[in-house]
Short mmCIF file of C-alpha atoms in Angstrom, two decimals:
data_model
loop_
_atom_site.label_atom_id
_atom_site.label_comp_id
_atom_site.label_asym_id
_atom_site.label_seq_id
_atom_site.Cartn_x
_atom_site.Cartn_y
_atom_site.Cartn_z
CA MET A 1 -8.46 5.67 30.34
CA LYS A 2 -9.60 4.50 26.94
CA THR A 3 -13.16 3.58 26.11
CA MET A 4 -14.25 0.45 27.95
CA SER A 5 -10.85 -0.47 29.35
CA HIS A 6 -10.29 -4.16 28.78
CA VAL A 7 -9.25 -6.28 31.75
CA VAL A 8 -8.20 -9.92 31.38
CA VAL A 9 -8.76 -12.18 34.39
CA ILE A 10 -6.96 -15.52 34.80
CA GLU A 11 -8.40 -17.40 37.78
CA ASP A 12 -9.00 -21.16 37.93
CA GLU A 13 -11.72 -21.18 40.61
CA GLY A 14 -15.00 -20.73 38.76
CA THR A 15 -16.85 -19.02 41.60
CA VAL A 16 -14.04 -16.54 42.20
CA ARG A 17 -13.72 -15.92 38.46
CA ASP A 18 -17.44 -15.14 38.20
CA VAL A 19 -17.25 -12.76 41.16
CA LEU A 20 -14.27 -10.95 39.64
CA ARG A 21 -16.04 -10.61 36.30
CA PHE A 22 -19.25 -9.37 37.94
CA HIS A 23 -17.65 -6.61 39.96
CA LEU A 24 -15.28 -5.43 37.23
CA GLU A 25 -18.07 -5.30 34.64
CA ARG A 26 -20.28 -3.52 37.15
CA ALA A 27 -17.50 -0.92 37.40
CA GLY A 28 -17.80 -0.30 33.65
CA LEU A 29 -14.89 -2.42 32.45
CA GLN A 30 -14.79 -4.96 29.64
CA VAL A 31 -13.71 -8.33 31.01
CA SER A 32 -12.35 -11.50 29.40
CA ALA A 33 -11.97 -14.30 31.95
CA PHE A 34 -10.02 -17.55 31.67
CA ALA A 35 -9.35 -20.56 33.87
CA SER A 36 -5.70 -21.02 32.86
CA THR A 37 -2.80 -19.30 31.13
CA ARG A 38 -3.19 -21.70 28.23
CA GLU A 39 -6.78 -20.55 27.64
CA ALA A 40 -5.69 -16.92 27.78
CA ASP A 41 -2.87 -17.51 25.30
CA GLU A 42 -5.15 -19.36 22.89
CA ALA A 43 -7.72 -16.54 22.98
CA GLY A 44 -5.03 -13.98 22.13
CA THR A 45 -6.74 -11.18 24.07
CA LEU A 46 -3.77 -10.04 26.14
CA HIS A 47 -2.33 -8.01 23.26
CA ARG A 48 -5.51 -5.90 23.33
CA ALA A 49 -5.83 -5.75 27.12
CA ASP A 50 -5.27 -2.73 29.36
CA ALA A 51 -4.63 -4.72 32.55
CA LEU A 52 -4.36 -8.30 33.79
CA VAL A 53 -5.73 -9.74 37.05
CA LEU A 54 -3.65 -12.87 37.57
CA ASP A 55 -4.04 -15.61 40.20
CA TRP A 56 -0.79 -16.98 41.64
CA MET A 57 -1.91 -20.62 42.00
CA LEU A 58 -3.09 -21.90 38.63
CA PRO A 59 -3.29 -25.39 37.08
CA GLY A 60 -0.40 -26.17 34.75
CA GLU A 61 1.63 -22.97 34.57
CA SER A 62 1.61 -20.89 37.76
CA GLY A 63 0.75 -17.21 37.73
CA LEU A 64 4.28 -16.35 38.80
CA SER A 65 5.80 -18.34 35.93
CA TYR A 66 3.36 -16.74 33.50
CA LEU A 67 4.27 -13.30 34.78
CA ARG A 68 7.94 -13.98 34.09
CA ARG A 69 7.02 -14.97 30.55
CA LEU A 70 4.98 -11.79 30.03
CA ARG A 71 7.81 -9.57 31.24
CA ALA A 72 10.11 -11.22 28.71
CA ASP A 73 7.68 -10.40 25.86
CA ALA A 74 8.44 -7.04 24.23
CA GLU A 75 4.75 -6.39 23.51
CA LEU A 76 3.45 -7.35 26.95
CA ARG A 77 6.19 -6.32 29.34
CA ARG A 78 4.41 -3.06 30.18
CA LEU A 79 0.95 -4.60 30.68
CA PRO A 80 -0.23 -3.67 34.21
CA VAL A 81 -0.64 -6.81 36.35
CA LEU A 82 -2.53 -7.22 39.63
CA MET A 83 -1.53 -10.48 41.31
CA LEU A 84 -4.13 -12.36 43.38
CA THR A 85 -3.08 -14.91 45.95
CA ALA A 86 -3.90 -16.57 49.24
CA ARG A 87 -0.20 -16.26 50.16
CA ALA A 88 0.14 -13.66 52.88
CA ALA A 89 3.82 -14.02 53.77
CA GLU A 90 5.88 -10.89 53.12
CA ALA A 91 8.60 -12.82 51.28
CA GLU A 92 6.06 -14.18 48.80
CA ARG A 93 4.52 -10.74 48.21
CA VAL A 94 7.98 -9.37 47.56
CA GLU A 95 8.71 -12.23 45.14
CA GLY A 96 5.58 -11.41 43.15
CA LEU A 97 6.43 -7.72 42.97
CA GLU A 98 10.05 -8.33 42.05
CA THR A 99 8.96 -10.71 39.29
CA GLY A 100 7.02 -7.87 37.70
CA ALA A 101 3.59 -7.56 39.33
CA ASP A 102 2.45 -3.94 39.59
CA ASP A 103 0.22 -4.59 42.58
CA TYR A 104 -0.71 -7.42 44.90
CA LEU A 105 -4.05 -8.39 46.50
CA THR A 106 -4.35 -11.12 49.13
CA LYS A 107 -7.47 -13.30 49.30
CA PRO A 108 -10.01 -12.77 50.70
CA PHE A 109 -10.50 -9.19 49.51
CA SER A 110 -13.42 -6.81 49.11
CA ALA A 111 -14.95 -5.97 45.76
CA ALA A 112 -14.38 -2.27 46.42
CA GLU A 113 -10.65 -2.78 46.97
CA LEU A 114 -10.35 -4.95 43.86
CA VAL A 115 -12.02 -2.34 41.65
CA ALA A 116 -10.04 0.51 43.22
CA ARG A 117 -6.72 -1.25 42.63
CA VAL A 118 -7.57 -2.11 39.02
CA ARG A 119 -8.65 1.46 38.33
CA ALA A 120 -5.43 2.76 39.88
CA LEU A 121 -3.40 0.52 37.54
CA LEU A 122 -5.36 1.79 34.55
CA ARG A 123 -4.89 5.42 35.56
CA ARG A 124 -1.17 5.01 35.97
CA SER A 125 -0.76 3.23 32.64
CA GLN A 126 -3.00 5.62 30.63
CA PRO A 127 -2.58 9.02 32.31
CA ASP A 128 -3.00 11.23 29.27
CA THR A 129 -6.07 9.72 27.62
CA PRO A 130 -8.96 12.25 27.49
CA GLN A 131 -12.13 11.48 29.42
CA THR A 132 -14.40 13.30 26.94
CA LEU A 133 -14.60 12.55 23.22
CA GLY A 134 -16.01 14.96 20.65
CA ASN A 135 -17.14 14.49 17.06
CA GLY A 136 -19.09 17.46 15.70
CA PRO A 137 -22.25 17.89 17.78
CA LEU A 138 -21.67 14.52 19.49
CA THR A 139 -19.91 14.41 22.86
CA VAL A 140 -19.14 11.23 24.79
CA ASP A 141 -18.19 11.50 28.46
CA LEU A 142 -16.29 8.30 29.31
CA ALA A 143 -16.10 8.95 33.04
CA ALA A 144 -19.83 9.62 33.42
CA ALA A 145 -20.87 7.10 30.71
CA GLU A 146 -23.03 9.77 29.07
CA ALA A 147 -23.45 10.87 25.46
CA ARG A 148 -25.10 13.98 24.01
CA VAL A 149 -25.97 15.34 20.56
CA ASN A 150 -26.27 19.14 20.41
CA GLY A 151 -26.59 19.04 24.20
CA ARG A 152 -29.41 16.48 24.16
CA ALA A 153 -28.69 13.53 26.44
CA LEU A 154 -29.04 10.09 24.85
CA ALA A 155 -30.78 7.39 26.88
CA LEU A 156 -28.43 4.52 26.06
CA THR A 157 -28.03 1.05 27.46
CA ARG A 158 -24.56 0.19 28.73
CA ARG A 159 -23.70 -1.77 25.58
CA GLU A 160 -25.06 0.95 23.28
CA PHE A 161 -22.85 3.45 25.08
CA ASP A 162 -19.84 1.13 24.83
CA LEU A 163 -20.31 0.74 21.07
CA LEU A 164 -20.87 4.46 20.51
CA ALA A 165 -17.83 5.38 22.59
CA PHE A 166 -15.59 2.88 20.81
CA LEU A 167 -16.61 4.03 17.33
CA THR A 168 -16.34 7.70 18.32
CA GLN A 169 -12.85 7.21 19.69
CA ASN A 170 -11.89 5.54 16.41
CA ALA A 171 -13.87 7.82 14.09
CA GLY A 172 -13.05 7.33 10.41
CA ARG A 173 -11.93 3.73 10.78
CA VAL A 174 -14.04 0.83 9.47
CA TYR A 175 -14.62 -2.12 11.78
CA SER A 176 -16.12 -5.44 10.76
CA ARG A 177 -18.92 -6.95 12.84
CA THR A 178 -16.50 -9.57 14.12
CA GLU A 179 -14.00 -6.92 15.22
CA LEU A 180 -16.73 -4.97 17.00
CA LEU A 181 -17.93 -8.08 18.81
CA ASP A 182 -14.38 -8.72 19.97
CA ARG A 183 -13.52 -5.13 20.95
CA VAL A 184 -16.84 -4.11 22.52
CA TRP A 185 -18.54 -7.32 23.65
CA GLY A 186 -15.38 -9.31 24.37
CA ALA A 187 -13.79 -12.41 22.86
CA ASP A 188 -15.84 -14.73 25.05
CA PHE A 189 -19.23 -13.30 23.97
CA LEU A 190 -21.40 -16.07 22.53
CA GLY A 191 -23.82 -14.00 20.44
CA GLY A 192 -23.70 -13.55 16.67
CA GLU A 193 -22.94 -10.68 14.30
CA ARG A 194 -26.63 -9.76 14.14
CA THR A 195 -26.15 -8.33 17.63
CA VAL A 196 -23.95 -5.59 16.16
CA ASP A 197 -26.53 -4.72 13.48
CA GLN A 198 -29.26 -4.42 16.11
CA HIS A 199 -27.19 -2.11 18.28
CA VAL A 200 -26.22 0.09 15.33
CA THR A 201 -29.91 0.40 14.41
CA GLN A 202 -30.73 1.37 17.99
CA LEU A 203 -27.91 3.91 18.11
CA ARG A 204 -29.06 5.50 14.87
CA ALA A 205 -32.51 5.94 16.38
CA HIS A 206 -31.01 7.63 19.45
CA LEU A 207 -28.78 9.87 17.32
CA GLY A 208 -31.55 10.76 14.85
CA ASP A 209 -29.37 9.33 12.08
CA ASP A 210 -30.81 8.60 8.64
CA PRO A 211 -29.38 5.20 7.50
CA GLY A 212 -29.58 6.35 3.86
CA LYS A 213 -27.63 9.55 4.54
CA PRO A 214 -26.01 9.14 7.94
CA SER A 215 -24.50 12.00 9.88
CA PHE A 216 -22.70 9.63 12.19
CA LEU A 217 -22.84 5.86 11.73
CA GLU A 218 -22.02 4.69 8.22
CA THR A 219 -22.45 1.20 6.79
CA VAL A 220 -19.52 0.28 4.56
CA ARG A 221 -20.79 -2.41 2.25
CA GLY A 222 -18.98 -5.71 2.60
CA LYS A 223 -16.78 -4.37 5.41
CA GLY A 224 -18.75 -3.19 8.43
CA TYR A 225 -19.38 0.11 10.19
CA ARG A 226 -17.57 3.35 10.95
CA MET A 227 -18.23 6.61 12.72
CA ARG A 228 -17.96 9.55 10.32
CA ALA A 229 -15.11 11.80 11.39
CA TRP A 230 -16.49 15.35 11.37
CA ALA A 231 -13.06 16.92 11.25
CA ALA A 232 -12.54 15.27 7.86
CA GLN A 233 -15.81 16.52 6.36
CA GLY A 234 -14.74 20.09 5.69
CA ALA A 235 -17.09 23.01 6.09
CA ALA A 236 -20.23 21.14 5.05
CA ARG A 237 -21.72 19.87 8.31
CA PRO A 238 -24.17 16.96 8.05
CA GLU A 239 -27.63 17.82 9.27
CA VAL A 240 -28.71 16.24 12.53
CA THR A 241 -32.39 15.50 12.15
CA ARG A 242 -33.21 14.73 15.78
#
């Protein structure tokens, strides 16, 4: 499973949508939630999603109709989809599965079952992704949500860990503040780009990184931030000062 697997939720009932978001985020997943298929399409997040939790009964376009549209899209036809519905009849469950749903959950359902089914979809769709990332003396354990430098555990907040894990997984690539907000915080996050700067500063303190001569997190003027890829630095290993 890749760093902070991204789950899109489309559910028109606000209370249910909030409950879904709460439990999925509590399980360590990044969540973008929408009240309709139109909102989801306008946000454009599905092309970066790892799974979709889709309600059957939606205003405007139904979940079933939307699912048919997704399965006809070359880029989205393999996106794992968990269908939510109050429809308990066997024929309707079969219709959802035959239309292209990967799994089916009937309301009401427990939070534990929801999370377990979403995680199962993610495991099946990303079976070969490593759970531990390495970059020189830095190791990031995605499953345990832990990071270490030279064996020293870093006391990170959840969002600090998410940012560190994302940049480590994509070491060597520059990301703008806007891209980081979208990929780590989610497209529906209302904060500004200063949030990214603050978290990078905090991460550098945890890593013992000198901003003027960073071993890990580099500022690329006018572009954003990147994690230095140790494998590309040759024999000269940057000094870790803390």
